Amino acid sequence: MKQILMGNDAIALGLIHAGVDMVSGYPGTPSSEILGNFQKFRDKFKLEAYAQWATNEKVGFEVAYAGAISGKRTCATMKQVGLNVASDPLMSASYIGLKGAMLLISCDDPGFYSSQTEQDSRSFAKFARIPVLDPSTPQEAYDMVKLGVELSHQFESIVMLRPVMRVSHAREICEVDDSLHVKANQGNFERNIPRWGAVPPAGRFRQGLEQIDRLEAIKAWNWDHLIKPKTHALKGENVLCLTSGTGDGYVREAISELDIHADVLKLDMPYPLPKEKLEELFVHYNKVIVFEESFPCIEEQLSSPKLYGKLTKHVHVIDEFSKDKVLSAFANAGVIAPSHAYKSEKYTEELPKRPPNMCPGCPHRDVHYAITKVFKKKKSIYTSDIGCYTLGLNQAAIDTILCMGASISMASGFSISDPDKTVIATIGDSTFMHSGVAPLINAVYQNHKFILVILDNSTTAMTGRQTTPERTNPHQIDIKRIVEGCGVSCHEYVYVQDINKTVDFMKSLHEMYKTATAPVVAVVREFCVLDRENAMGRLGNVTVEVDEDKCVACDSCITNYKCPPMHYNDAGKMEIDPFLCAGCGSCLDVICPTDAFVKKEEK
Amino acid sequence: MKYQIVIAGIGGQGAVFLVKVLSIASALAHQKCLGTENHGMSQRGGSVSCYVKIGDFYAPAIDEGQADLLIALEGNEALRNIQYLNKDKGVIVMNAPKNFPKVSFETHSVDAFKKAKANEFPIDALNVYMLGVTLALDPHFPFSCKEIEEAITQMNAKVAEKNIVVLHQGINDAKDKK
């Protein structure tokens, strides 16, 4: 049956068709829609299956892994930086193996579309010694989910599926299974202490050896089932292109469009590679070029003087692929003359920059504004974290961003290393649950003095408004009580669209900070403007316009408050775009030194 | 057939909706289709560019100098993505004011913001309106009005009627201009 599917839809449907009935993960673009779509398909087909967001990727991985060693078919979903968090259990689980099946989906983001780092999850697969499948389109992602689950079961190993953004968020007409023969499978954990509870060194040593054997068997399988059948299509050209994932599409299009003579061999499982068998193929070629995104995973496993790639500096080393980059690699390797077939003139006049920004009406903007208003820049350090509020960067309200949870631990560090400044950490509710609790305990335990503001909008907004622990069980899980449980009181502020009140609350925290001997912690109860259920009745209803006589174009609003509807008009005065304004009216209060913002009408 | 479309706009204008409509239209027209879209941080009021490749393609992204059509939901975003157009046959359909810089491509523009401000159509249907303009003005556009209407209905039957009204408004406004 043909269906139009986005990569993440295809993966979710593939999981269902592969008989996976237990999915756990943490949202992160570009992986976020997989679990949500799995839930939709599950409900549509009325299947019994567990699919829930975990508090973080490590937890998600461990939940799915326990399911797998009980014999179920499971899956953990995350993005590449999330895999860093889950890497701890991954390394051990790859030694121990499993009984049922477990697909670990880690989505990569070549080109840094929504990530701090590019990374290559295939490197992690190699590091953990588990096989990895690298799809190049939504159709392949669907097929490889099914293949991956089968391989996992066959080899008792976790199998990684590693789609990139251009697979997860690509859309294609896919051929998928017609009917559904999936039944929920019942797990049954069978006690086997030497395997599941193995303690180093004796138990783990043996499992380490078994892991190496397993890897050799998978290499042979990779050759027999995935690579060898494709070698029959090689035409005997002088150049061999080894491709993987999305690299394949760019190469195929470029060589067919520009009539470049080269053979293409796509490696569906870029790790583990049957090195010797592959290198035997090289005898027939003058040059072998590796096209892979992002890191040199294939290239690192092979060795030959004929090999050209990232390590030899013939292929670009950072950013996503393009056909232009394919041509550069061919030219660098001396296969073709330098070509500009995929270069075109850009528009060279200056265009308004449009960096990602917090939505109009978003409460985070007011909180960041209030923090910078009360805690002066020269005397403060603003640490922040991963989420929408990261975009407070635009207001110059953030000094550091590292990784999930680091705003709190780094605030601890700055309080020690630069004690004359006031450190104000901001973190969202989902990120706090993900990895903020442990650093807060650390800060209380060691009496680190800083201010922590938890921005609670009750959703994981940036990745598409997935539910958070508090949202699902508001009476049992509560940030205020968690903070108190960490041993420090929690000051609560319910956000209103009156920026003076938010500023006053920050002032009160400043007062407390002066005499504090431990972290001063606050939770701001907010909402996400895109969250219909929660924002209902809390959004503003005024239209604001600018009194041009009063506006002196001082830049104050656009620098410190930076709301998307604000822009300069032809007369050089500030103007509010009526299509973008959410009607919150926050800008009416203290933003403008000349009071140029005026209320136009109630919406 | 091979036909490549870049859709450019600002997060929130519904560029992704157009990718979905065009991929459904491809299926209805029995064509292969590969598209890609921005999610996550890229969508928050930032520049958004999506690709739709109809026909025999393997890579979802469009390279410079390759696109047959650029649909821009906002004028500056058209300029920002102009290098994706094919030098010989690239066509731009954009929402831009009259005093817009001249470029060396066949350009069709309507001031949709002005029309929306005058309440001629609801601003949240800007994407569908521009699709109507495209249907009317790009002679090489690979889909018929019927296929687009059907695709819009398949996307969301509940709001299809309203959307189709705006689609035709776009078509008619563009024809009047001609």
XYZ file of C-alpha atoms in Angstrom, chain A residues 14-524:
511
model
C 7.654 0.632 10.692
C 7.872 0.060 14.443
C 4.238 -1.027 14.520
C 4.672 -3.325 11.514
C 7.806 -4.764 13.112
C 5.816 -5.768 16.170
C 7.375 -3.270 18.553
C 4.975 -2.576 21.390
C 7.107 -0.676 23.851
C 8.623 2.701 22.998
C 10.321 5.094 25.349
C 12.349 8.200 24.679
C 12.895 11.893 25.153
C 11.972 14.495 22.506
C 14.685 16.203 20.509
C 14.552 17.575 16.974
C 14.740 15.872 14.497
C 13.584 12.725 16.360
C 10.595 14.171 18.237
C 7.686 13.037 16.052
C 8.569 9.327 16.142
C 7.108 8.552 19.554
C 4.121 10.880 19.086
C 3.314 9.319 15.722
C 3.695 5.833 17.190
C 1.045 6.801 19.753
C -1.249 8.007 16.953
C -0.851 4.809 14.901
C -1.295 2.708 18.024
C -4.572 4.468 18.807
C -5.712 4.319 15.190
C -5.124 0.565 14.944
C -6.363 0.016 18.518
C -3.182 -1.792 19.547
C -2.001 -2.410 23.038
C 1.394 -0.811 23.287
C 3.382 1.284 25.724
C 4.653 4.552 24.281
C 5.591 7.277 26.745
C 8.056 10.096 27.123
C 10.686 9.434 29.742
C 12.240 12.114 31.932
C 15.461 11.866 29.953
C 17.180 9.707 27.341
C 19.068 7.554 29.841
C 15.811 6.691 31.582
C 14.070 6.117 28.250
C 16.834 3.793 27.113
C 16.802 1.806 30.345
C 13.012 1.373 30.304
C 13.145 0.047 26.731
C 16.155 -2.123 27.505
C 14.435 -3.790 30.456
C 11.528 -4.529 28.120
C 13.925 -6.075 25.647
C 15.677 -8.347 28.109
C 12.249 -9.562 29.176
C 11.783 -10.710 25.602
C 9.658 -7.861 24.249
C 10.317 -5.910 21.069
C 11.141 -2.389 22.128
C 12.504 0.893 20.938
C 14.153 3.966 22.450
C 14.037 7.274 20.541
C 16.243 10.336 20.924
C 18.438 12.763 19.039
C 22.204 12.602 18.764
C 22.915 14.790 21.798
C 20.351 12.786 23.739
C 22.396 9.705 22.991
C 25.233 11.313 24.953
C 22.930 11.185 27.978
C 21.970 7.561 27.246
C 25.521 6.508 26.431
C 26.141 5.176 29.930
C 23.587 2.349 29.767
C 24.301 1.820 26.055
C 27.907 0.871 26.663
C 26.962 -1.806 29.185
C 23.873 -3.039 27.373
C 25.914 -3.630 24.255
C 28.109 -6.059 26.220
C 25.199 -7.861 27.800
C 22.901 -8.072 24.782
C 19.219 -8.947 25.035
C 16.535 -11.563 24.445
C 13.706 -9.933 22.473
C 14.675 -7.006 20.299
C 15.584 -3.370 20.813
C 15.961 -0.687 18.214
C 17.816 2.393 19.378
C 16.850 5.339 17.180
C 19.210 8.271 17.351
C 18.504 11.059 14.849
C 21.422 13.156 13.657
C 21.407 16.767 12.606
C 24.079 17.475 9.965
C 24.049 21.190 9.291
C 23.124 22.113 12.902
C 19.467 22.875 12.117
C 18.372 22.530 15.741
C 21.364 21.244 17.673
C 24.377 22.469 19.565
C 26.684 19.959 17.897
C 26.704 17.986 14.670
C 28.006 14.598 15.990
C 27.542 11.276 14.237
C 25.622 8.603 16.104
C 27.292 5.970 13.921
C 30.494 6.789 15.822
C 28.650 5.921 19.004
C 27.482 2.648 17.469
C 31.079 1.880 16.620
C 32.228 2.920 20.095
C 29.557 0.707 21.675
C 30.120 -2.073 19.106
C 26.530 -2.382 17.947
C 25.351 -2.520 14.331
C 23.906 0.640 12.814
C 21.573 1.102 9.845
C 21.757 4.354 7.910
C 18.605 5.142 5.884
C 18.680 7.713 3.086
C 14.944 8.288 2.553
C 11.657 7.773 4.464
C 11.034 4.556 2.494
C 14.387 3.165 3.560
C 13.789 4.301 7.120
C 10.564 2.263 7.140
C 12.289 -0.805 5.675
C 15.273 -0.511 7.972
C 13.151 -0.280 11.114
C 11.749 -3.694 10.258
C 15.168 -5.045 9.315
C 16.758 -3.587 12.449
C 14.215 -5.180 14.767
C 14.740 -8.564 13.087
C 18.532 -8.272 13.308
C 18.331 -7.250 16.937
C 16.324 -10.368 17.674
C 18.584 -12.615 15.603
C 21.893 -11.404 17.060
C 20.616 -10.572 20.569
C 22.167 -7.150 20.145
C 20.804 -3.633 20.301
C 20.602 -2.289 16.735
C 20.856 1.412 16.037
C 18.847 3.209 13.378
C 20.399 6.541 12.536
C 18.264 8.788 10.354
C 19.441 12.360 9.754
C 17.251 15.474 9.651
C 16.869 15.127 5.872
C 15.385 11.660 6.426
C 13.299 12.343 9.539
C 11.779 15.472 8.047
C 11.721 14.374 4.431
C 8.408 13.416 2.889
C 7.984 10.643 0.354
C 5.372 8.330 -1.120
C 6.275 5.066 0.603
C 5.329 1.471 -0.033
C 4.266 0.039 3.319
C 2.647 -3.189 4.503
C -1.029 -3.557 3.714
C -2.329 -5.185 6.788
C -1.479 -5.499 10.373
C -0.698 -8.749 12.110
C 0.640 -7.303 15.280
C -0.261 -8.569 18.695
C 1.016 -7.187 21.945
C 3.768 -9.494 23.157
C 4.011 -10.439 26.792
C 7.410 -10.022 28.375
C 8.742 -12.678 30.691
C 11.936 -11.889 32.501
C 13.919 -15.055 33.081
C 16.400 -14.828 35.886
C 19.949 -15.276 34.621
C 22.275 -13.597 37.080
C 25.534 -14.362 35.263
C 24.120 -12.592 32.201
C 21.916 -9.723 33.401
C 23.694 -9.106 36.673
C 27.235 -9.838 35.593
C 29.804 -8.105 37.732
C 33.237 -7.200 36.404
C 35.712 -8.523 35.777
C 34.814 -12.190 35.278
C 31.282 -11.891 33.876
C 31.846 -8.798 31.815
C 35.097 -10.132 30.396
C 33.332 -13.136 28.961
C 30.510 -10.927 27.635
C 33.118 -8.671 26.064
C 34.537 -11.638 24.182
C 31.035 -12.737 23.145
C 30.391 -9.216 21.908
C 33.442 -9.431 19.626
C 32.216 -12.787 18.257
C 28.752 -11.357 17.707
C 30.280 -8.453 15.833
C 32.188 -10.793 13.519
C 28.966 -12.659 12.766
C 27.174 -9.394 12.003
C 30.024 -8.320 9.706
C 29.623 -11.539 7.742
C 25.863 -11.029 7.628
C 26.386 -7.447 6.444
C 28.498 -8.735 3.542
C 26.285 -11.662 2.593
C 22.912 -9.948 2.833
C 23.445 -6.228 2.342
C 26.668 -5.617 0.390
C 27.388 -8.607 -1.839
C 24.016 -8.572 -3.639
C 24.693 -4.954 -4.608
C 28.147 -5.647 -6.052
C 26.544 -7.315 -9.092
C 25.296 -3.918 -10.238
C 28.803 -2.391 -10.288
C 29.711 -1.520 -13.848
C 33.492 -1.628 -13.691
C 34.201 2.097 -13.838
C 37.526 3.521 -12.628
C 36.083 5.197 -9.569
C 34.077 3.619 -6.753
C 31.870 5.776 -4.531
C 31.132 4.275 -1.125
C 28.033 5.961 0.225
C 25.895 5.796 3.323
C 22.560 7.357 4.233
C 21.805 10.709 2.666
C 25.273 10.887 1.068
C 23.973 8.339 -1.423
C 21.178 10.493 -2.846
C 23.441 13.471 -3.472
C 26.033 11.281 -5.219
C 23.489 9.478 -7.386
C 21.825 12.687 -8.521
C 25.131 14.454 -9.222
C 26.690 11.660 -11.288
C 23.561 11.062 -13.333
C 22.885 14.764 -13.960
C 26.488 15.561 -14.920
C 27.313 12.237 -16.548
C 30.220 11.414 -14.258
C 31.528 7.870 -14.695
C 31.640 6.186 -11.316
C 30.260 3.108 -9.592
C 28.205 3.627 -6.460
C 28.034 1.129 -3.620
C 25.696 2.117 -0.816
C 26.483 0.668 2.597
C 23.193 0.279 4.454
C 24.958 -0.885 7.603
C 28.019 1.397 7.890
C 29.159 -0.419 11.044
C 30.406 -3.117 11.456
C 31.968 -3.396 8.018
C 33.519 -6.530 6.532
C 36.805 -4.720 5.961
C 38.699 -7.412 4.057
C 35.837 -8.248 1.698
C 35.264 -4.597 0.881
C 38.935 -3.919 0.304
C 39.100 -6.832 -2.133
C 36.713 -4.831 -4.322
C 39.178 -1.924 -4.433
C 41.503 -3.954 -6.706
C 39.234 -3.129 -9.642
C 39.337 0.636 -9.079
C 41.829 3.497 -9.323
C 40.119 5.578 -6.687
C 37.603 4.934 -3.936
C 35.784 7.972 -2.525
C 33.727 7.773 0.663
C 30.636 10.022 0.837
C 29.200 9.949 4.344
C 27.483 12.367 6.687
C 28.751 13.578 9.221
C 31.913 11.860 10.554
C 34.335 9.492 8.767
C 32.745 6.329 10.189
C 33.137 4.133 7.081
C 36.479 5.665 6.172
C 37.921 4.929 9.602
C 37.180 1.236 9.231
C 38.957 0.856 5.904
C 42.539 1.348 4.807
C 43.877 1.686 1.291
C 46.076 4.167 -0.581
C 43.166 4.443 -3.029
C 40.841 5.786 -0.361
C 39.676 9.434 -0.489
C 37.442 10.989 2.138
C 37.219 13.273 5.131
C 40.396 11.921 6.746
C 42.377 12.641 3.593
C 40.737 16.091 3.406
C 39.170 15.456 0.002
C 35.609 15.625 1.379
C 34.184 18.420 3.552
C 34.396 17.729 7.297
C 31.461 19.705 8.734
C 27.908 20.675 7.616
C 25.353 18.647 5.682
C 25.951 17.260 2.190
C 24.980 18.940 -1.059
C 25.612 18.063 -4.668
C 28.050 20.970 -4.825
C 30.057 19.306 -2.054
C 29.937 16.021 -3.991
C 31.421 17.758 -7.018
C 34.124 19.378 -4.878
C 35.078 15.960 -3.534
C 35.290 14.514 -7.067
C 37.414 17.494 -8.122
C 39.654 17.287 -5.029
C 40.261 13.611 -5.755
C 41.178 14.452 -9.339
C 38.230 12.630 -10.903
C 36.700 15.669 -12.629
C 37.793 19.244 -13.287
C 36.507 21.752 -10.711
C 32.847 22.412 -11.471
C 30.345 25.087 -10.549
C 27.326 23.240 -11.843
C 25.586 23.576 -8.457
C 26.599 27.116 -7.599
C 24.472 30.115 -8.278
C 24.598 33.796 -7.480
C 23.162 34.845 -4.175
C 21.349 38.104 -3.578
C 24.113 40.302 -2.232
C 22.265 43.324 -0.794
C 21.619 43.232 2.924
C 18.478 41.421 4.013
C 16.831 41.678 7.410
C 18.242 38.934 9.620
C 15.653 36.560 10.944
C 17.143 34.482 13.725
C 14.856 32.067 15.552
C 13.006 34.020 18.210
C 10.592 33.385 21.021
C 6.980 33.592 19.882
C 5.088 36.876 20.308
C 3.358 36.829 23.681
C 5.735 34.220 25.147
C 6.155 34.677 28.923
C 9.844 33.666 28.731
C 10.597 37.002 27.047
C 9.222 38.940 30.019
C 11.161 36.828 32.509
C 14.443 37.325 30.651
C 13.668 41.029 30.356
C 12.961 41.298 34.065
C 16.164 39.444 34.957
C 18.337 41.774 32.878
C 16.444 44.759 34.254
C 17.003 43.808 37.907
C 20.395 42.089 37.693
C 22.651 44.458 35.799
C 24.796 42.930 33.107
C 28.158 44.047 34.508
C 27.467 42.525 37.900
C 25.792 39.308 36.785
C 26.278 36.062 34.940
C 23.247 34.552 33.208
C 23.499 30.798 32.725
C 20.786 29.113 30.732
C 19.812 25.799 29.246
C 18.332 23.928 26.292
C 14.789 24.825 25.255
C 12.806 27.753 23.840
C 14.236 30.042 26.510
C 17.636 29.509 24.898
C 16.359 32.111 22.445
C 16.720 34.661 25.257
C 20.127 34.956 23.587
C 18.455 37.481 21.284
C 17.783 39.692 24.313
C 21.404 39.279 25.439
C 19.888 37.671 28.526
C 22.025 34.527 28.378
C 25.776 34.140 28.804
C 26.239 30.380 28.669
C 24.535 27.371 27.100
C 26.189 23.967 27.320
C 23.827 21.035 27.520
C 20.668 19.877 29.316
C 20.852 20.731 33.014
C 24.148 22.597 32.829
C 22.622 25.972 33.705
C 22.414 24.850 37.343
C 25.763 23.085 37.657
C 27.513 25.913 35.833
C 25.828 28.423 38.152
C 27.471 26.452 40.981
C 30.806 26.733 39.230
C 30.521 30.473 38.586
C 29.455 31.113 42.178
C 32.818 29.692 43.213
C 34.998 31.061 40.428
C 33.586 34.598 40.159
C 31.896 35.198 43.532
C 31.513 38.965 43.156
C 28.899 38.540 40.462
C 25.330 37.378 40.933
C 24.620 34.239 38.937
C 21.090 33.815 37.618
C 20.307 30.445 36.075
C 17.244 29.806 33.926
C 15.885 26.368 33.035
C 12.575 25.025 31.714
C 10.329 22.524 33.448
C 11.071 19.633 31.112
C 14.811 20.289 31.214
C 14.693 20.577 35.014
C 13.098 17.120 35.209
C 15.529 15.819 32.570
C 18.767 16.720 34.305
C 18.317 19.694 36.599
C 17.470 17.899 39.825
C 20.879 16.293 40.413
C 22.827 19.585 40.030
C 20.323 21.334 42.323
C 20.937 18.708 45.012
C 24.642 19.296 44.502
C 24.192 23.049 44.934
C 22.155 22.674 48.127
C 24.566 20.063 49.468
C 27.503 22.443 49.020
C 25.692 25.737 49.773
C 26.359 27.338 46.427
C 24.830 30.787 46.282
C 23.036 31.740 43.083
C 19.529 32.343 41.816
C 17.702 29.637 39.895
C 14.545 30.525 37.976
C 12.588 27.535 36.680
C 10.407 28.556 33.742
C 7.449 26.220 34.008
C 5.237 26.302 30.922
C 4.111 22.695 31.533
C 5.251 21.384 28.183
C 8.342 20.521 26.166
C 7.607 23.427 23.869
C 10.558 23.609 21.533
C 10.255 20.077 20.204
C 6.515 20.223 19.572
C 4.790 20.428 22.962
C 5.269 16.903 24.232
C 3.893 16.225 27.692
C 6.041 16.631 30.776
C 5.841 14.651 34.018
C 4.039 17.470 35.812
C 1.531 17.878 33.002
C 0.472 14.253 33.139
C 0.407 13.917 36.907
C 0.157 17.475 38.235
C -0.780 16.572 41.780
C 1.886 13.965 42.294
C 4.821 15.544 40.514
C 5.280 19.190 41.313
C 8.349 21.327 40.743
C 7.881 23.260 43.953
C 7.802 20.066 45.995
C 10.754 18.608 44.122
C 12.792 21.722 44.865
C 11.744 21.549 48.513
C 12.709 17.884 48.517
C 16.163 18.925 47.375
C 16.374 20.863 50.629
C 15.664 24.455 49.652
C 12.501 26.552 49.597
C 10.851 27.379 46.303
C 9.376 30.817 45.629
C 6.405 30.687 43.335
C 5.254 33.330 40.892
C 2.235 32.961 38.627
C 2.977 34.860 35.458
C 0.726 37.719 34.420
C 1.015 39.923 31.362
C 2.088 42.891 33.424
C 5.824 43.157 33.138
C 6.063 45.417 36.209
C 4.908 42.517 38.366
C 7.497 40.178 36.858
C 10.180 42.813 37.506
C 8.957 43.190 41.094
C 9.215 39.435 41.601
C 12.825 39.477 40.381
C 13.505 42.336 42.791
C 12.169 40.230 45.638
C 14.515 37.395 44.640
C 17.370 39.904 44.599
C 16.531 40.914 48.154
C 16.497 37.291 49.312
C 19.750 36.625 47.532
C 21.520 39.345 49.518
C 21.185 37.424 52.754
C 21.101 33.898 51.335
C 23.638 31.203 52.146
C 22.305 28.682 49.635
C 20.677 28.787 46.201
C 17.586 30.983 45.907
C 15.113 29.016 43.818
C 11.953 30.230 42.102
C 9.389 28.697 39.809
C 7.502 30.902 37.372
